[in-house]
Amino acid sequence: MIIVVSPEATPDDLDHIVARVEQTGRQAHLSVGTERSIIGVIGPDDPSLQDAFEALPHVESVHRVTKPYKLVSRDFHPANTIVDVGHGVLVGDRELVVMAGPCSIETEEHIFDAARGVKAEGANVLRGGAFKPRSSPYAFRGIGVDGLRHLAAAGAETGMPVITELMSVRDIDAVCRYADIIQIGARNMQNFILLDEVGKMKKPVMLKRALSGQIEEWLLAAEYIMAQGNPHVILCERGIRTFETAYRNTFDVNAIPLVKELSHLPVIGDPSHGTGKAGLVTPVAMAAVAAGADGLMIEVHNDPEHALSDGAQSLTYERFGGMMRSVAAVAAAVERTLTGVRTPVAAR
């Protein structure tokens, strides 16, 4: 249920309503707006409580929410959520966020070079995988905790927050120690034990859509995280598996405006995994921003031909810079900003 409180309600009045909700054995989530305050009621649905809550002082109206996800729903939280990921970077604000770096951290020198390269072209979050889920058990699977240390150091040197994927509960302490943002990958979208655990953390979490995940399943996965008390959730559309084999995945650009209509959470687009082809990354990145994405996640490598993972979809620094300039033009057209993008030498 959603309880809409009148504007003249005082903090004590709000506390009274919250206490009354909690007396019924349900959770109360307060969202204070400029004109109205809303209290989301989480727990078993009981239509009889609607009349009881409506009778409380300063309650304007009570509405039942039919969607299975509550905290994630825009009904519960009408305003857009903005997630502070550190170093002054806000995901969901007017400024677009670009997370860039290699799929896998290969060596200390490699991630430092990547950090400097993407920073120079305007990226504001450094990405890099230390624990890599691979289809083949014989493929390169990352360098583990050493990679986390190198990633954190490279981020500190360049002044960027860092994001890396968490694959297992056993690694949660190490990832939380070194990363500013925890990434839950597509293969773990419905790993509910893992979602519960990151929900107990206070760090921002970026939740990728599963390979065949439906929109409702994706939002319910986010609900798992938020239900444990962590409101700092970012969604990431990274392409879904379809019948098409001409490219790696089908980037579902429809999902971006739809999810932003259904939910208040910010949405990132990942055209690298969404296409699997470096030549498609720039146009799909532009489409994602035009559709309303709050940022992008891009795989960048200094030598894609010899990358230990995902070289086919990785951009060189030069190509990444070109993508950033193209995206900046689209961002301006949809009244978003992208700062730090370098102007080509010929155009200076």
mmCIF file of C-alpha atoms in Angstrom:
data_model
loop_
_atom_site.group_PDB
_atom_site.id
_atom_site.type_symbol
_atom_site.label_atom_id
_atom_site.label_comp_id
_atom_site.label_asym_id
_atom_site.label_seq_id
_atom_site.Cartn_x
_atom_site.Cartn_y
_atom_site.Cartn_z
ATOM 1 C CA MET A 1 0.000 0.000 0.000
ATOM 2 C CA ILE A 2 0.931 3.653 -0.404
ATOM 3 C CA ILE A 3 -0.139 6.179 2.217
ATOM 4 C CA VAL A 4 -0.263 9.774 0.951
ATOM 5 C CA VAL A 5 0.206 12.253 3.807
ATOM 6 C CA SER A 6 -1.095 15.835 3.764
ATOM 7 C CA PRO A 7 1.437 18.705 3.433
ATOM 8 C CA GLU A 8 0.718 20.112 6.897
ATOM 9 C CA ALA A 9 1.817 16.902 8.648
ATOM 10 C CA THR A 10 4.676 17.479 11.078
ATOM 11 C CA PRO A 11 7.607 15.092 11.640
ATOM 12 C CA ASP A 12 5.803 13.873 14.771
ATOM 13 C CA ASP A 13 2.688 13.185 12.694
ATOM 14 C CA LEU A 14 4.760 11.165 10.219
ATOM 15 C CA ASP A 15 6.373 9.237 13.077
ATOM 16 C CA HIS A 16 2.911 8.391 14.416
ATOM 17 C CA ILE A 17 1.756 7.002 11.064
ATOM 18 C CA VAL A 18 4.980 5.011 10.648
ATOM 19 C CA ALA A 19 4.576 3.579 14.151
ATOM 20 C CA ARG A 20 0.992 2.578 13.393
ATOM 21 C CA VAL A 21 2.108 0.783 10.229
ATOM 22 C CA GLU A 22 4.844 -1.064 12.097
ATOM 23 C CA GLN A 23 2.359 -2.144 14.770
ATOM 24 C CA THR A 24 0.661 -4.235 12.091
ATOM 25 C CA GLY A 25 3.905 -6.176 11.534
ATOM 26 C CA ARG A 26 4.731 -4.391 8.289
ATOM 27 C CA GLN A 27 7.628 -2.196 7.209
ATOM 28 C CA ALA A 28 7.129 1.517 6.588
ATOM 29 C CA HIS A 29 9.314 3.328 4.047
ATOM 30 C CA LEU A 30 9.022 7.107 4.255
ATOM 31 C CA SER A 31 9.662 9.315 1.216
ATOM 32 C CA VAL A 32 9.469 13.038 1.992
ATOM 33 C CA GLY A 33 8.693 15.176 -1.057
ATOM 34 C CA THR A 34 8.471 18.926 -1.583
ATOM 35 C CA GLU A 35 4.655 18.854 -1.685
ATOM 36 C CA ARG A 36 3.621 15.482 -0.302
ATOM 37 C CA SER A 37 5.116 12.744 1.824
ATOM 38 C CA ILE A 38 4.501 9.139 0.904
ATOM 39 C CA ILE A 39 4.761 6.113 3.172
ATOM 40 C CA GLY A 40 5.190 2.766 1.471
ATOM 41 C CA VAL A 41 3.791 -0.197 3.388
ATOM 42 C CA ILE A 42 5.668 -3.462 2.823
ATOM 43 C CA GLY A 43 4.205 -6.764 3.950
ATOM 44 C CA PRO A 44 1.301 -9.166 3.343
ATOM 45 C CA ASP A 45 -1.580 -7.587 1.480
ATOM 46 C CA ASP A 46 -4.603 -7.007 3.724
ATOM 47 C CA PRO A 47 -7.394 -4.899 2.145
ATOM 48 C CA SER A 48 -8.958 -4.297 5.570
ATOM 49 C CA LEU A 49 -5.969 -2.160 6.580
ATOM 50 C CA GLN A 50 -6.816 0.433 3.943
ATOM 51 C CA ASP A 51 -9.720 1.817 5.989
ATOM 52 C CA ALA A 52 -7.640 1.740 9.193
ATOM 53 C CA PHE A 53 -4.812 3.734 7.630
ATOM 54 C CA GLU A 54 -7.179 6.213 5.976
ATOM 55 C CA ALA A 55 -8.624 7.009 9.406
ATOM 56 C CA LEU A 56 -5.256 8.167 10.752
ATOM 57 C CA PRO A 57 -4.738 11.942 11.210
ATOM 58 C CA HIS A 58 -3.202 13.771 8.236
ATOM 59 C CA VAL A 59 -3.636 10.824 5.841
ATOM 60 C CA GLU A 60 -5.035 12.092 2.536
ATOM 61 C CA SER A 61 -5.463 8.756 0.783
ATOM 62 C CA VAL A 62 -4.336 5.123 0.735
ATOM 63 C CA HIS A 63 -3.692 3.190 -2.478
ATOM 64 C CA ARG A 64 -3.073 -0.502 -2.959
ATOM 65 C CA VAL A 65 -0.139 -1.420 -5.211
ATOM 66 C CA THR A 66 -0.823 -4.390 -7.466
ATOM 67 C CA LYS A 67 2.729 -4.737 -8.819
ATOM 68 C CA PRO A 68 4.746 -7.523 -7.150
ATOM 69 C CA TYR A 69 7.702 -5.153 -6.690
ATOM 70 C CA LYS A 70 7.072 -2.340 -4.225
ATOM 71 C CA LEU A 71 10.198 -0.443 -3.186
ATOM 72 C CA VAL A 72 11.468 -0.411 -6.766
ATOM 73 C CA SER A 73 8.173 0.931 -8.096
ATOM 74 C CA ARG A 74 7.717 4.555 -9.106
ATOM 75 C CA ASP A 75 4.352 4.386 -7.299
ATOM 76 C CA PHE A 76 6.267 4.154 -4.023
ATOM 77 C CA HIS A 77 8.916 6.705 -4.959
ATOM 78 C CA PRO A 78 7.713 9.152 -7.659
ATOM 79 C CA ALA A 79 10.986 11.117 -7.865
ATOM 80 C CA ASN A 80 14.023 9.742 -9.686
ATOM 81 C CA THR A 81 16.595 8.140 -7.408
ATOM 82 C CA ILE A 82 20.112 9.559 -7.645
ATOM 83 C CA VAL A 83 22.890 7.237 -6.455
ATOM 84 C CA ASP A 84 26.095 8.793 -5.110
ATOM 85 C CA VAL A 85 28.952 6.433 -6.026
ATOM 86 C CA GLY A 86 31.766 8.583 -4.663
ATOM 87 C CA HIS A 87 34.294 11.113 -5.985
ATOM 88 C CA GLY A 88 31.414 13.473 -6.798
ATOM 89 C CA VAL A 89 29.827 11.091 -9.327
ATOM 90 C CA LEU A 90 26.020 10.911 -9.188
ATOM 91 C CA VAL A 91 24.170 8.244 -11.192
ATOM 92 C CA GLY A 92 20.709 9.372 -12.262
ATOM 93 C CA ASP A 93 21.420 13.097 -12.250
ATOM 94 C CA ARG A 94 21.493 15.297 -15.370
ATOM 95 C CA GLU A 95 25.177 14.452 -15.964
ATOM 96 C CA LEU A 96 25.646 11.140 -17.762
ATOM 97 C CA VAL A 97 27.935 8.610 -16.108
ATOM 98 C CA VAL A 98 30.362 6.615 -18.250
ATOM 99 C CA MET A 99 31.897 3.492 -16.722
ATOM 100 C CA ALA A 100 34.816 2.374 -18.845
ATOM 101 C CA GLY A 101 37.782 0.045 -18.715
ATOM 102 C CA PRO A 102 38.805 -3.494 -19.604
ATOM 103 C CA CYS A 103 36.637 -6.563 -19.240
ATOM 104 C CA SER A 104 39.387 -8.182 -17.165
ATOM 105 C CA ILE A 105 42.264 -6.717 -15.183
ATOM 106 C CA GLU A 106 45.273 -8.473 -16.701
ATOM 107 C CA THR A 107 48.200 -6.868 -14.852
ATOM 108 C CA GLU A 108 48.834 -3.874 -12.608
ATOM 109 C CA GLU A 109 50.353 -1.940 -15.499
ATOM 110 C CA HIS A 110 47.389 -2.802 -17.708
ATOM 111 C CA ILE A 111 44.703 -1.375 -15.398
ATOM 112 C CA PHE A 112 46.724 1.765 -14.633
ATOM 113 C CA ASP A 113 47.180 2.408 -18.347
ATOM 114 C CA ALA A 114 43.464 1.796 -18.936
ATOM 115 C CA ALA A 115 42.473 4.144 -16.114
ATOM 116 C CA ARG A 116 44.576 6.955 -17.528
ATOM 117 C CA GLY A 117 43.350 6.270 -21.063
ATOM 118 C CA VAL A 118 39.609 6.322 -20.320
ATOM 119 C CA LYS A 119 39.909 9.221 -17.882
ATOM 120 C CA ALA A 120 41.587 11.304 -20.571
ATOM 121 C CA GLU A 121 38.608 10.735 -22.874
ATOM 122 C CA GLY A 122 35.976 11.703 -20.304
ATOM 123 C CA ALA A 123 35.039 8.544 -18.390
ATOM 124 C CA ASN A 124 34.139 9.137 -14.747
ATOM 125 C CA VAL A 125 33.970 5.563 -13.376
ATOM 126 C CA LEU A 126 36.652 2.892 -13.858
ATOM 127 C CA ARG A 127 35.507 -0.656 -14.547
ATOM 128 C CA GLY A 128 37.536 -3.835 -14.413
ATOM 129 C CA GLY A 129 36.870 -7.491 -13.686
ATOM 130 C CA ALA A 130 38.859 -9.384 -11.052
ATOM 131 C CA PHE A 131 36.595 -12.450 -10.911
ATOM 132 C CA LYS A 132 35.295 -13.252 -14.390
ATOM 133 C CA PRO A 133 32.415 -15.621 -15.166
ATOM 134 C CA ARG A 134 33.276 -17.387 -18.417
ATOM 135 C CA SER A 135 31.359 -19.906 -20.496
ATOM 136 C CA SER A 136 34.422 -22.159 -20.638
ATOM 137 C CA PRO A 137 36.210 -23.222 -17.429
ATOM 138 C CA TYR A 138 39.487 -23.087 -19.385
ATOM 139 C CA ALA A 139 39.179 -19.405 -20.334
ATOM 140 C CA PHE A 140 40.938 -16.629 -18.424
ATOM 141 C CA ARG A 141 38.922 -16.009 -15.255
ATOM 142 C CA GLY A 142 40.658 -13.015 -13.718
ATOM 143 C CA ILE A 143 43.457 -12.471 -11.201
ATOM 144 C CA GLY A 144 41.280 -12.235 -8.097
ATOM 145 C CA VAL A 145 42.100 -10.092 -5.079
ATOM 146 C CA ASP A 146 45.333 -8.818 -6.634
ATOM 147 C CA GLY A 147 43.183 -7.399 -9.410
ATOM 148 C CA LEU A 148 40.945 -5.650 -6.877
ATOM 149 C CA ARG A 149 43.968 -4.005 -5.272
ATOM 150 C CA HIS A 150 45.276 -2.794 -8.634
ATOM 151 C CA LEU A 151 41.796 -1.526 -9.614
ATOM 152 C CA ALA A 152 41.391 0.467 -6.397
ATOM 153 C CA ALA A 153 44.865 1.969 -6.736
ATOM 154 C CA ALA A 154 44.256 2.952 -10.376
ATOM 155 C CA GLY A 155 40.948 4.541 -9.433
ATOM 156 C CA ALA A 156 42.575 6.476 -6.606
ATOM 157 C CA GLU A 157 45.323 7.780 -8.878
ATOM 158 C CA THR A 158 42.856 9.041 -11.485
ATOM 159 C CA GLY A 159 40.177 10.204 -9.048
ATOM 160 C CA MET A 160 37.521 7.795 -10.286
ATOM 161 C CA PRO A 161 35.232 5.489 -8.314
ATOM 162 C CA VAL A 162 35.611 1.859 -9.376
ATOM 163 C CA ILE A 163 33.136 -0.899 -10.195
ATOM 164 C CA THR A 164 33.791 -4.630 -10.321
ATOM 165 C CA GLU A 165 31.697 -7.781 -10.439
ATOM 166 C CA LEU A 166 30.876 -9.816 -7.352
ATOM 167 C CA MET A 167 30.202 -13.461 -8.193
ATOM 168 C CA SER A 168 30.048 -15.170 -4.808
ATOM 169 C CA VAL A 169 29.165 -14.440 -1.196
ATOM 170 C CA ARG A 170 32.634 -15.695 -0.248
ATOM 171 C CA ASP A 171 34.207 -12.685 -2.011
ATOM 172 C CA ILE A 172 31.878 -10.004 -0.657
ATOM 173 C CA ASP A 173 34.275 -8.665 1.988
ATOM 174 C CA ALA A 174 37.134 -8.271 -0.490
ATOM 175 C CA VAL A 175 34.967 -6.620 -3.142
ATOM 176 C CA CYS A 176 33.398 -4.241 -0.605
ATOM 177 C CA ARG A 177 36.854 -3.333 0.666
ATOM 178 C CA TYR A 178 38.227 -2.267 -2.714
ATOM 179 C CA ALA A 179 35.235 -1.327 -4.907
ATOM 180 C CA ASP A 180 32.956 1.707 -4.771
ATOM 181 C CA ILE A 181 30.195 -0.038 -6.738
ATOM 182 C CA ILE A 182 29.315 -3.722 -6.613
ATOM 183 C CA GLN A 183 28.282 -5.194 -9.945
ATOM 184 C CA ILE A 184 25.910 -8.151 -9.996
ATOM 185 C CA GLY A 185 26.320 -9.748 -13.392
ATOM 186 C CA ALA A 186 23.688 -11.162 -15.711
ATOM 187 C CA ARG A 187 24.330 -14.747 -14.633
ATOM 188 C CA ASN A 188 23.653 -13.842 -11.000
ATOM 189 C CA MET A 189 20.563 -11.671 -11.450
ATOM 190 C CA GLN A 190 18.428 -14.304 -9.706
ATOM 191 C CA ASN A 191 21.042 -15.526 -7.237
ATOM 192 C CA PHE A 192 18.775 -14.543 -4.369
ATOM 193 C CA ILE A 193 21.237 -15.408 -1.606
ATOM 194 C CA LEU A 194 23.802 -13.078 -3.190
ATOM 195 C CA LEU A 195 21.167 -10.366 -3.668
ATOM 196 C CA ASP A 196 20.163 -10.606 -0.013
ATOM 197 C CA GLU A 197 23.775 -10.193 1.077
ATOM 198 C CA VAL A 198 24.530 -7.129 -1.056
ATOM 199 C CA GLY A 199 21.216 -5.743 0.181
ATOM 200 C CA LYS A 200 22.723 -5.732 3.666
ATOM 201 C CA MET A 201 25.649 -3.638 2.436
ATOM 202 C CA LYS A 202 25.438 0.128 2.104
ATOM 203 C CA LYS A 203 27.485 0.300 -1.081
ATOM 204 C CA PRO A 204 25.876 1.087 -4.432
ATOM 205 C CA VAL A 205 24.933 -2.010 -6.422
ATOM 206 C CA MET A 206 24.585 -2.192 -10.204
ATOM 207 C CA LEU A 207 22.275 -5.037 -11.179
ATOM 208 C CA LYS A 208 22.585 -6.337 -14.727
ATOM 209 C CA ARG A 209 19.617 -7.862 -16.521
ATOM 210 C CA ALA A 210 19.904 -11.617 -17.053
ATOM 211 C CA LEU A 211 20.458 -13.128 -20.489
ATOM 212 C CA SER A 212 16.788 -14.103 -20.719
ATOM 213 C CA GLY A 213 15.444 -11.999 -17.869
ATOM 214 C CA GLN A 214 12.024 -10.457 -18.198
ATOM 215 C CA ILE A 215 11.506 -6.870 -17.057
ATOM 216 C CA GLU A 216 9.420 -7.925 -14.053
ATOM 217 C CA GLU A 217 12.010 -10.517 -13.016
ATOM 218 C CA TRP A 218 14.729 -7.879 -13.247
ATOM 219 C CA LEU A 219 12.789 -5.422 -11.089
ATOM 220 C CA LEU A 220 11.964 -8.140 -8.566
ATOM 221 C CA ALA A 221 15.675 -8.934 -8.334
ATOM 222 C CA ALA A 222 16.272 -5.264 -7.500
ATOM 223 C CA GLU A 223 13.487 -5.544 -4.919
ATOM 224 C CA TYR A 224 15.470 -8.287 -3.151
ATOM 225 C CA ILE A 225 18.360 -5.861 -2.681
ATOM 226 C CA MET A 226 16.213 -2.952 -1.545
ATOM 227 C CA ALA A 227 14.112 -5.127 0.787
ATOM 228 C CA GLN A 228 17.275 -5.790 2.814
ATOM 229 C CA GLY A 229 17.750 -2.065 3.370
ATOM 230 C CA ASN A 230 20.072 -0.980 0.540
ATOM 231 C CA PRO A 231 18.394 1.766 -1.539
ATOM 232 C CA HIS A 232 21.494 2.457 -3.672
ATOM 233 C CA VAL A 233 20.550 0.327 -6.677
ATOM 234 C CA ILE A 234 21.391 0.972 -10.331
ATOM 235 C CA LEU A 235 19.941 -1.125 -13.156
ATOM 236 C CA CYS A 236 21.915 -2.104 -16.263
ATOM 237 C CA GLU A 237 20.470 -3.218 -19.594
ATOM 238 C CA ARG A 238 23.165 -5.394 -21.223
ATOM 239 C CA GLY A 239 21.292 -7.168 -24.005
ATOM 240 C CA ILE A 240 19.235 -10.338 -23.976
ATOM 241 C CA ARG A 241 19.574 -13.646 -25.781
ATOM 242 C CA THR A 242 17.291 -14.016 -28.806
ATOM 243 C CA PHE A 243 17.213 -16.165 -31.951
ATOM 244 C CA GLU A 244 19.579 -13.766 -33.756
ATOM 245 C CA THR A 245 23.179 -14.959 -34.205
ATOM 246 C CA ALA A 246 24.644 -12.089 -36.239
ATOM 247 C CA TYR A 247 25.723 -10.402 -33.015
ATOM 248 C CA ARG A 248 26.318 -11.514 -29.443
ATOM 249 C CA ASN A 249 23.057 -10.309 -27.832
ATOM 250 C CA THR A 250 20.077 -8.151 -28.703
ATOM 251 C CA PHE A 251 20.331 -4.803 -26.941
ATOM 252 C CA ASP A 252 16.807 -4.108 -25.720
ATOM 253 C CA VAL A 253 16.589 -0.351 -26.083
ATOM 254 C CA ASN A 254 12.830 -0.573 -25.366
ATOM 255 C CA ALA A 255 13.660 -1.640 -21.826
ATOM 256 C CA ILE A 256 15.272 1.684 -20.925
ATOM 257 C CA PRO A 257 12.243 4.006 -21.228
ATOM 258 C CA LEU A 258 9.903 1.276 -19.981
ATOM 259 C CA VAL A 259 11.899 0.612 -16.816
ATOM 260 C CA LYS A 260 12.233 4.338 -16.152
ATOM 261 C CA GLU A 261 8.456 4.558 -16.413
ATOM 262 C CA LEU A 262 7.936 1.655 -14.003
ATOM 263 C CA SER A 263 10.768 2.406 -11.568
ATOM 264 C CA HIS A 264 12.576 5.357 -10.018
ATOM 265 C CA LEU A 265 15.973 3.642 -10.209
ATOM 266 C CA PRO A 266 18.670 4.906 -12.616
ATOM 267 C CA VAL A 267 19.429 2.812 -15.698
ATOM 268 C CA ILE A 268 22.808 2.218 -17.372
ATOM 269 C CA GLY A 269 23.184 0.861 -20.910
ATOM 270 C CA ASP A 270 25.934 -1.644 -21.784
ATOM 271 C CA PRO A 271 26.306 -1.694 -25.583
ATOM 272 C CA SER A 272 29.548 -3.687 -25.367
ATOM 273 C CA HIS A 273 27.877 -6.848 -24.059
ATOM 274 C CA GLY A 274 24.658 -5.834 -25.771
ATOM 275 C CA THR A 275 26.221 -6.258 -29.222
ATOM 276 C CA GLY A 276 29.538 -8.095 -28.827
ATOM 277 C CA LYS A 277 30.954 -6.120 -31.759
ATOM 278 C CA ALA A 278 33.170 -3.061 -31.399
ATOM 279 C CA GLY A 279 31.730 -1.508 -34.555
ATOM 280 C CA LEU A 280 28.230 -1.510 -33.072
ATOM 281 C CA VAL A 281 29.100 -0.014 -29.699
ATOM 282 C CA THR A 282 28.984 3.673 -30.688
ATOM 283 C CA PRO A 283 25.609 3.676 -32.510
ATOM 284 C CA VAL A 284 23.966 1.560 -29.805
ATOM 285 C CA ALA A 285 25.458 3.771 -27.079
ATOM 286 C CA MET A 286 23.925 6.776 -28.823
ATOM 287 C CA ALA A 287 20.571 4.978 -29.015
ATOM 288 C CA ALA A 288 20.701 4.145 -25.296
ATOM 289 C CA VAL A 289 21.285 7.776 -24.343
ATOM 290 C CA ALA A 290 18.546 8.930 -26.712
ATOM 291 C CA ALA A 291 16.189 6.438 -25.045
ATOM 292 C CA GLY A 292 16.872 7.924 -21.604
ATOM 293 C CA ALA A 293 19.781 5.939 -20.143
ATOM 294 C CA ASP A 294 21.519 7.642 -17.242
ATOM 295 C CA GLY A 295 24.905 6.409 -18.382
ATOM 296 C CA LEU A 296 26.911 3.770 -20.191
ATOM 297 C CA MET A 297 29.258 0.888 -19.408
ATOM 298 C CA ILE A 298 31.893 0.466 -22.114
ATOM 299 C CA GLU A 299 34.699 -2.073 -22.492
ATOM 300 C CA VAL A 300 37.976 -0.384 -23.471
ATOM 301 C CA HIS A 301 41.365 -2.008 -24.014
ATOM 302 C CA ASN A 302 44.719 -0.683 -25.191
ATOM 303 C CA ASP A 303 45.153 -3.711 -27.493
ATOM 304 C CA PRO A 304 41.785 -5.425 -28.133
ATOM 305 C CA GLU A 305 43.314 -7.971 -30.525
ATOM 306 C CA HIS A 306 45.330 -9.446 -27.661
ATOM 307 C CA ALA A 307 42.832 -8.935 -24.824
ATOM 308 C CA LEU A 308 42.457 -11.949 -22.539
ATOM 309 C CA SER A 309 38.652 -11.576 -22.630
ATOM 310 C CA ASP A 310 36.033 -9.825 -24.784
ATOM 311 C CA GLY A 311 38.488 -8.271 -27.222
ATOM 312 C CA ALA A 312 35.962 -8.348 -30.079
ATOM 313 C CA GLN A 313 33.710 -5.838 -28.332
ATOM 314 C CA SER A 314 36.410 -3.662 -26.756
ATOM 315 C CA LEU A 315 37.209 -0.185 -28.046
ATOM 316 C CA THR A 316 40.688 1.293 -28.301
ATOM 317 C CA TYR A 317 41.282 4.574 -26.453
ATOM 318 C CA GLU A 318 41.019 6.492 -29.721
ATOM 319 C CA ARG A 319 37.799 4.771 -30.706
ATOM 320 C CA PHE A 320 36.413 5.313 -27.206
ATOM 321 C CA GLY A 321 37.157 9.027 -27.526
ATOM 322 C CA GLY A 322 35.223 9.135 -30.789
ATOM 323 C CA MET A 323 32.297 7.363 -29.150
ATOM 324 C CA MET A 324 32.309 9.888 -26.302
ATOM 325 C CA ARG A 325 32.077 12.799 -28.740
ATOM 326 C CA SER A 326 29.171 11.164 -30.577
ATOM 327 C CA VAL A 327 27.378 10.425 -27.311
ATOM 328 C CA ALA A 328 27.958 13.997 -26.102
ATOM 329 C CA ALA A 329 26.086 15.306 -29.148
ATOM 330 C CA VAL A 330 23.105 13.043 -28.415
ATOM 331 C CA ALA A 331 23.236 13.961 -24.724
ATOM 332 C CA ALA A 332 22.925 17.648 -25.587
ATOM 333 C CA ALA A 333 19.916 16.898 -27.799
ATOM 334 C CA VAL A 334 18.081 15.183 -24.926
ATOM 335 C CA GLU A 335 19.091 17.836 -22.364
ATOM 336 C CA ARG A 336 21.738 15.761 -20.596
ATOM 337 C CA THR A 337 25.389 16.663 -20.148
ATOM 338 C CA LEU A 338 28.658 14.791 -20.649
ATOM 339 C CA THR A 339 31.671 16.695 -19.423
ATOM 340 C CA GLY A 340 35.362 16.016 -19.846
ATOM 341 C CA VAL A 341 35.085 14.922 -23.490
ATOM 342 C CA ARG A 342 38.134 15.933 -25.501
ATOM 343 C CA THR A 343 37.753 17.900 -28.705
ATOM 344 C CA PRO A 344 39.572 16.359 -31.704
ATOM 345 C CA VAL A 345 42.820 18.137 -32.577
ATOM 346 C CA ALA A 346 41.541 19.020 -36.083
ATOM 347 C CA ALA A 347 38.533 20.804 -34.620
ATOM 348 C CA ARG A 348 40.438 22.950 -32.097
#
